[in-house]
Coordinates of C-alpha atoms in Angstrom, one line a residue:
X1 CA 236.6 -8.8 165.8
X2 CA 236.0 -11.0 162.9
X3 CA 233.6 -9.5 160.0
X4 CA 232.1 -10.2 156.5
X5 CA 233.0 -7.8 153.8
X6 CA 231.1 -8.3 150.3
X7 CA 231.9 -6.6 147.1
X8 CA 229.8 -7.0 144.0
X9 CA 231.6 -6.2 140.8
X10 CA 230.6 -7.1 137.1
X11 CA 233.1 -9.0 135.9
X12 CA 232.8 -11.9 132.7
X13 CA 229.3 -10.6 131.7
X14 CA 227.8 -11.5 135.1
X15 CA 227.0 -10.1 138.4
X16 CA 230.2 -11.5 140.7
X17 CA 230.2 -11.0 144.8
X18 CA 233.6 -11.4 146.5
X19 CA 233.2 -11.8 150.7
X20 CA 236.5 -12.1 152.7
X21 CA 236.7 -12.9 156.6
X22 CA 238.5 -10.2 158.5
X23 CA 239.2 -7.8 161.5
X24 CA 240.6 -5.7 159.4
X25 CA 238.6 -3.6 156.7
X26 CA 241.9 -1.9 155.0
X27 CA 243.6 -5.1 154.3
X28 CA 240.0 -6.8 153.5
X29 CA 239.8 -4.4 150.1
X30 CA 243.0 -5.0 149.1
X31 CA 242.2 -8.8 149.3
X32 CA 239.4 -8.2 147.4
X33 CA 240.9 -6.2 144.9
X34 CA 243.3 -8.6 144.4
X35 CA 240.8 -11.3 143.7
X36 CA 239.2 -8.9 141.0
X37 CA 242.3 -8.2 139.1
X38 CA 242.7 -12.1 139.0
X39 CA 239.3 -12.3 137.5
X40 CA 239.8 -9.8 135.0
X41 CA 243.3 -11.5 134.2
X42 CA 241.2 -14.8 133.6
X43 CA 238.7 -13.2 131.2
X44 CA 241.3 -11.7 129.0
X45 CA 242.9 -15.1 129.0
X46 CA 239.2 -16.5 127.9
X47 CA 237.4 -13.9 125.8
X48 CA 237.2 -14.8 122.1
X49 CA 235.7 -10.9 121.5
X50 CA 239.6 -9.6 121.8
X51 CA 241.5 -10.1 118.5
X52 CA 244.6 -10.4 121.1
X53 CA 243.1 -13.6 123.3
X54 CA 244.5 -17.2 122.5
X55 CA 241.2 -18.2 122.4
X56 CA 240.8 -16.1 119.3
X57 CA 243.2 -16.8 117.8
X58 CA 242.8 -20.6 118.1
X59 CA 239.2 -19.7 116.4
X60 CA 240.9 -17.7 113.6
X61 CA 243.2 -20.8 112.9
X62 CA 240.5 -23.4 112.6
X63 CA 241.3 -25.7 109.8
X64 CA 244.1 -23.9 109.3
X65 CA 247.2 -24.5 111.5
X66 CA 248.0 -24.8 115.4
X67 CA 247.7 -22.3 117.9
X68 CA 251.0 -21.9 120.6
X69 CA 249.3 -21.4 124.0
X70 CA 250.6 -20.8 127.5
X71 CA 250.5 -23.6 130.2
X72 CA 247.4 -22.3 131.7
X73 CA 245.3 -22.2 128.9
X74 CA 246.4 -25.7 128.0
X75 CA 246.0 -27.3 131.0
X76 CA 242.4 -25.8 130.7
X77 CA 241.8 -27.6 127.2
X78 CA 242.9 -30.6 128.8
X79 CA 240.7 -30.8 131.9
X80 CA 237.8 -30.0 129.2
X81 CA 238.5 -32.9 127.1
X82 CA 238.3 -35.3 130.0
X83 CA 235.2 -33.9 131.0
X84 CA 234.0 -34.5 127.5
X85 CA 235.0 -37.8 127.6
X86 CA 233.7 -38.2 131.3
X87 CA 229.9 -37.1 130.1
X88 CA 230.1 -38.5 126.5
X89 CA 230.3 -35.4 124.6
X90 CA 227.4 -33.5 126.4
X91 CA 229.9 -31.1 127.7
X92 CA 232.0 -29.4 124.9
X93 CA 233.6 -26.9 124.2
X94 CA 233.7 -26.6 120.4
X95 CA 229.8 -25.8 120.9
X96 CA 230.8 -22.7 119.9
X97 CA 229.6 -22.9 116.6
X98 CA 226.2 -23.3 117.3
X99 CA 225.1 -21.4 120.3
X100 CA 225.2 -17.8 119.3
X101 CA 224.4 -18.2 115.5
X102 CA 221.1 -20.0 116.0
X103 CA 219.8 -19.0 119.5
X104 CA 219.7 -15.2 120.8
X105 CA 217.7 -15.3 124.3
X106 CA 216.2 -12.2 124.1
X107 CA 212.4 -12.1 123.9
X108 CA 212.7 -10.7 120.9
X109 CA 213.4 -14.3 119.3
X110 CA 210.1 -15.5 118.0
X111 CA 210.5 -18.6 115.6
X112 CA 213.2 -21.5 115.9
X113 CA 216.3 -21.8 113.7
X114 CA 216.2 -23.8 110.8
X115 CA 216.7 -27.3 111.5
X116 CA 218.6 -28.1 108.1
X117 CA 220.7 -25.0 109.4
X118 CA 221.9 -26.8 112.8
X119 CA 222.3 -29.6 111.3
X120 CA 225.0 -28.0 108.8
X121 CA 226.6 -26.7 112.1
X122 CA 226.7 -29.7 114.2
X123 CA 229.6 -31.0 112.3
X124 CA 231.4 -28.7 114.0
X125 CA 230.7 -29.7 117.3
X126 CA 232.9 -32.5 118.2
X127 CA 235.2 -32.1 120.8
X128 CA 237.7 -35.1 118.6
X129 CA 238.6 -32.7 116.7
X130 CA 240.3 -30.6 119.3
X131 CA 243.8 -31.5 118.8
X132 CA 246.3 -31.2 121.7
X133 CA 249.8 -31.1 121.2
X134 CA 251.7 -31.4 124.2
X135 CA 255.3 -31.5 123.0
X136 CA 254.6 -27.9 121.3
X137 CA 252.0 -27.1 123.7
X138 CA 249.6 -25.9 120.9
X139 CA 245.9 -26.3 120.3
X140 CA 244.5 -26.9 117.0
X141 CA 241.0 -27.3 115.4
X142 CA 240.9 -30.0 112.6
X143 CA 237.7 -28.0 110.7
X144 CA 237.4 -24.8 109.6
X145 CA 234.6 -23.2 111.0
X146 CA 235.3 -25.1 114.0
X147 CA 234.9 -22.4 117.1
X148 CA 235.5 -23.4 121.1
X149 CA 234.2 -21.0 123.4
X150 CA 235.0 -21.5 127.4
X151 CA 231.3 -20.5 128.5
X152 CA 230.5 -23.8 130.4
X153 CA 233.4 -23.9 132.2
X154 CA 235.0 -19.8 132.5
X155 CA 233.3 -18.8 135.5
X156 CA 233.9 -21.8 137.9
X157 CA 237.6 -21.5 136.7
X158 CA 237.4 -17.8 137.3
X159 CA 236.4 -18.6 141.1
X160 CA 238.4 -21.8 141.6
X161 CA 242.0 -19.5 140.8
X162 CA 240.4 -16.5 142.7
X163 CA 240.1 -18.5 146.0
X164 CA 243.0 -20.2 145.1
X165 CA 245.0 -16.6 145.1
X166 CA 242.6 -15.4 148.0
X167 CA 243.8 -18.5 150.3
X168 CA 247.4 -17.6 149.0
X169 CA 247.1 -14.4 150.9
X170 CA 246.1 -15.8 154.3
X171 CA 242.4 -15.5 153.5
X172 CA 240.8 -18.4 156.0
X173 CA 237.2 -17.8 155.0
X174 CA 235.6 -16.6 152.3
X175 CA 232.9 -17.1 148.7
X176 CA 233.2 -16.1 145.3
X177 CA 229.8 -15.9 143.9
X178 CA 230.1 -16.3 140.5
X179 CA 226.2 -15.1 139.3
X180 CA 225.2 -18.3 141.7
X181 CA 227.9 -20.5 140.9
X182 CA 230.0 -20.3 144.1
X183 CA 233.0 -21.6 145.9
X184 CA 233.3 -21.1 149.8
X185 CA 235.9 -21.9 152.1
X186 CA 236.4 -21.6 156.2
X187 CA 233.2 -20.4 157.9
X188 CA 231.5 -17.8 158.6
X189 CA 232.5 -14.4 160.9
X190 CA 230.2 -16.0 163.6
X191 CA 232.4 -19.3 163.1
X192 CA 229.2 -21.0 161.7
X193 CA 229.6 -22.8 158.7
X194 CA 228.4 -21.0 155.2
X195 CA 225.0 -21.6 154.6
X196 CA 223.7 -21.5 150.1
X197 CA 219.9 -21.4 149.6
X198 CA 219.2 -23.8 146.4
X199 CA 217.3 -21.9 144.3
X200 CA 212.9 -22.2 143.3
X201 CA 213.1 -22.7 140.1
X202 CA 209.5 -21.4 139.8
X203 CA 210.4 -18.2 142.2
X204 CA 214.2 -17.4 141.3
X205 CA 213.6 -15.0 144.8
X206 CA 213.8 -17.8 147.0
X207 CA 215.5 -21.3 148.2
X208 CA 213.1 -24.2 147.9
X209 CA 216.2 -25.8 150.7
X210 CA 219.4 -24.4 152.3
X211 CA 222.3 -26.7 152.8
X212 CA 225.3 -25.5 155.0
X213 CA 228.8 -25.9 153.3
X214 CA 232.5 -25.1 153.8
X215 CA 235.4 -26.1 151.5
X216 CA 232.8 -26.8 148.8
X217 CA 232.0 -25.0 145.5
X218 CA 228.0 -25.4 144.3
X219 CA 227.1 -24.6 140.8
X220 CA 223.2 -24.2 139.5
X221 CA 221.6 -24.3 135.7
X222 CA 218.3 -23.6 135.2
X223 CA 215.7 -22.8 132.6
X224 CA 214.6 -19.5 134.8
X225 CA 217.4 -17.5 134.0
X226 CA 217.2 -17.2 130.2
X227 CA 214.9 -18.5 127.7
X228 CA 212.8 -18.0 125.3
X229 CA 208.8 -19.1 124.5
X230 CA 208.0 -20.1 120.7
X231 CA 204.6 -21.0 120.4
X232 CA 204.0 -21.6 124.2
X233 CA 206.6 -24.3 124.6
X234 CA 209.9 -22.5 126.9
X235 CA 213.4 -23.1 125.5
X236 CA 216.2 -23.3 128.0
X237 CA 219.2 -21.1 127.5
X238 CA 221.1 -24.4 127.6
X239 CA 221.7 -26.2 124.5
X240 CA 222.3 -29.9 124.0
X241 CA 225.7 -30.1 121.7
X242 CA 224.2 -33.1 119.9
X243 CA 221.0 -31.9 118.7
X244 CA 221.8 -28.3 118.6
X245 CA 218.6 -27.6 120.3
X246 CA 218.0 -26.2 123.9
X247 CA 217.5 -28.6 126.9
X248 CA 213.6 -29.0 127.8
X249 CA 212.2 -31.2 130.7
X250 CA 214.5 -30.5 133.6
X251 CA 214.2 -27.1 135.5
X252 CA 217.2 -26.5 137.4
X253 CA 220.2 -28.7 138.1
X254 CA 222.7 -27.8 141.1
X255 CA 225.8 -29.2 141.6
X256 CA 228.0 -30.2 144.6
X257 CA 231.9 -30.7 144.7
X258 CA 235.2 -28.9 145.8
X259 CA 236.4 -27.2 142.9
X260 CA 234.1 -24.4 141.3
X261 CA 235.9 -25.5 137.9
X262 CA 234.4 -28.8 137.9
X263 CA 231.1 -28.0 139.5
X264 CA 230.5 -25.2 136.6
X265 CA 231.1 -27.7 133.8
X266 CA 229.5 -30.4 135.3
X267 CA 226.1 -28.7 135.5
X268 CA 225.2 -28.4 131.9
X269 CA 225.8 -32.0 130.8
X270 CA 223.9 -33.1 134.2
X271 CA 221.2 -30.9 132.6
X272 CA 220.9 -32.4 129.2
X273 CA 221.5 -36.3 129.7
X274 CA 218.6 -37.1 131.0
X275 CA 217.6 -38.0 134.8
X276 CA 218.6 -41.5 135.2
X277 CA 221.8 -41.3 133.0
X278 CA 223.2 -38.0 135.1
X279 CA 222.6 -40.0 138.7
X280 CA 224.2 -43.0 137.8
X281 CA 227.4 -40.9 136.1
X282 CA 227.4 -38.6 139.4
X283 CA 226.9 -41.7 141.9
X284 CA 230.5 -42.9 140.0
X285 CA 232.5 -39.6 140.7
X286 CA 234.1 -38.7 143.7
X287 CA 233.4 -36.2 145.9
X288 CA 230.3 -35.1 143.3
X289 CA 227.1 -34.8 144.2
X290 CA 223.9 -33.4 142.4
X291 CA 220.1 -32.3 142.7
X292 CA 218.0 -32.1 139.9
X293 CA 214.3 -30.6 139.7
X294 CA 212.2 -31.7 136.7
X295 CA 209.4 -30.0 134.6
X296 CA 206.8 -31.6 136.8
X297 CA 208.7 -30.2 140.3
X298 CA 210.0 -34.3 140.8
X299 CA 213.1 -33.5 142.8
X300 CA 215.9 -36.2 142.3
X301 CA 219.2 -36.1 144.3
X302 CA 222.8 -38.0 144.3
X303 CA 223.1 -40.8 146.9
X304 CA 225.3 -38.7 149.1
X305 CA 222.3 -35.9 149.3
X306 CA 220.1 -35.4 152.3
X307 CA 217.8 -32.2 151.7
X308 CA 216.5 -30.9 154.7

């Protein structure tokens, strides 16, 4: 008989939960385990807190000379780039050298950075000057300082290669929950198709609407997970690569398509473009959809969407 068994396991700095479809509980584990380890793999691969990760050492190298990386890695810059280019710049991944400087979520933060400060920093956001060579298959950063960090995109990658190994193994059905950013495939044990609750942003708790999906990956950003209040006004953990300041006036986005990769990245710019300008860029994409909840509780959806 066919059952649902869930493991939840830190992995990346957030709460992951792996489910696999079986009749067999041994063999279940060792699928699971399996996806794990592939998770871990990836965050080594990613982290720029290990002196040994090519992502550090592309960061150490800024301004300084190329970076020889391995195929996977590359290919990863590349898709990024194109995304960048796709959403004008509000996704990238040379945001590094803002983010973590300037804004620390915790509610300990009470005053916002200097603006002068940012501004000294936002030269280094650009993701032009992410040089790709594809003969050597290196990665260099054209300004010193520079820093790329994979946090807009890690965790939907993460998911996208762990179902990829997971359907490898004969896995028909299954999610990797990646802290809410999720990619399911196959249906459920009762042969029902999955069915994600799309998250209140005023009451994290519970779905405002519940979609049912299969072969689809569904990615959420919102200003209730981490922020900050300064002088009553709430700053979103999100932060707009332009201005180096945090996204206000949207309250959650949630994303739609059937790669986890693409969903995770496509959620932030989505966040930060403003309404009318994220529609009209998802209406243009395949296979992408997208519902966005404003500050006044306005809920705006992709052409493709019917909430129910």
């Amino acid at each position: 008989m066919l059952r649902e068994f869930k493991r939840p396991q830190k992995l990346m700095g957030n709460a992951f939960e792996i489910t696999v479809v079986s009749d067999n509980e041994n063999l279940a584990n060792q699928h699971i385990d399996a996806a794990i380890d592939e998770i871990r793999r990836i965050e080594r691969l990613l982290t720029t807190f290990n002196d040994e990760s090519q992502t550090h050492l592309i960061n150490k190298n800024a301004g300084i000379k190329p970076v020889n990386v391995d195929g996977e890695i590359f290919g990863l810059f590349e898709r990024s780039l194109r995304i960048s280019k796709i959403t004008d710049g509000y996704f990238d991944i040379s945001y590094g050298g803002i983010d973590k400087s300037f804004w620390n979520f915790d509610r300990q933060m009470q005053q916002l950075p200097d603006p002068e400060l940012i501004k000294k920093h936002l030269k280094l956001v650009n993701y032009h000057n992410i040089i790709l060579d594809h003969h050597n298959q290196t990665v260099f950063l054209k300004e010193r300082g520079m820093r790329i960090g994979f946090g807009g995109i890690g965790k939907g990658y993460a998911a996208e290669m762990a179902k990829r190994l997971l359907q490898n193994r004969d896995v028909e059905s299954g999610i990797v929950n990646a802290s809410g950013d999720l990619t399911a495939w196959g249906n459920q044990a009762d042969g029902k198709p999955w069915t994600v609750g799309i998250a209140d942003p005023d009451n994290a708790g519970k779905p405002f609407s519940y979609l049912n999906i299969t072969d689809m990956a569904v990615a959420t950003s919102g200003n209730y997970e981490k922020f900050v209040i300064i002088n009553g006004k709430k700053y979103s953990h999100t932060i707009n690569p332009k201005t180096g300041m945090p996204v206000s006036g949207v309250k959650s986005v949630t994303i739609f398509c059937p790669n986890a990769e693409i969903a995770d990245a496509m959620a932030t710019p989505v966040s930060i473009m403003g309404i009318d300008a994220s529609l009209n860029m998802v209406n243009q994409i395949n296979h992408l959809e997208c519902i966005i909840i404003d500050d006044q509780d306005n809920i705006y959806s992709s052409q493709n969407i019917n909430l129910k």
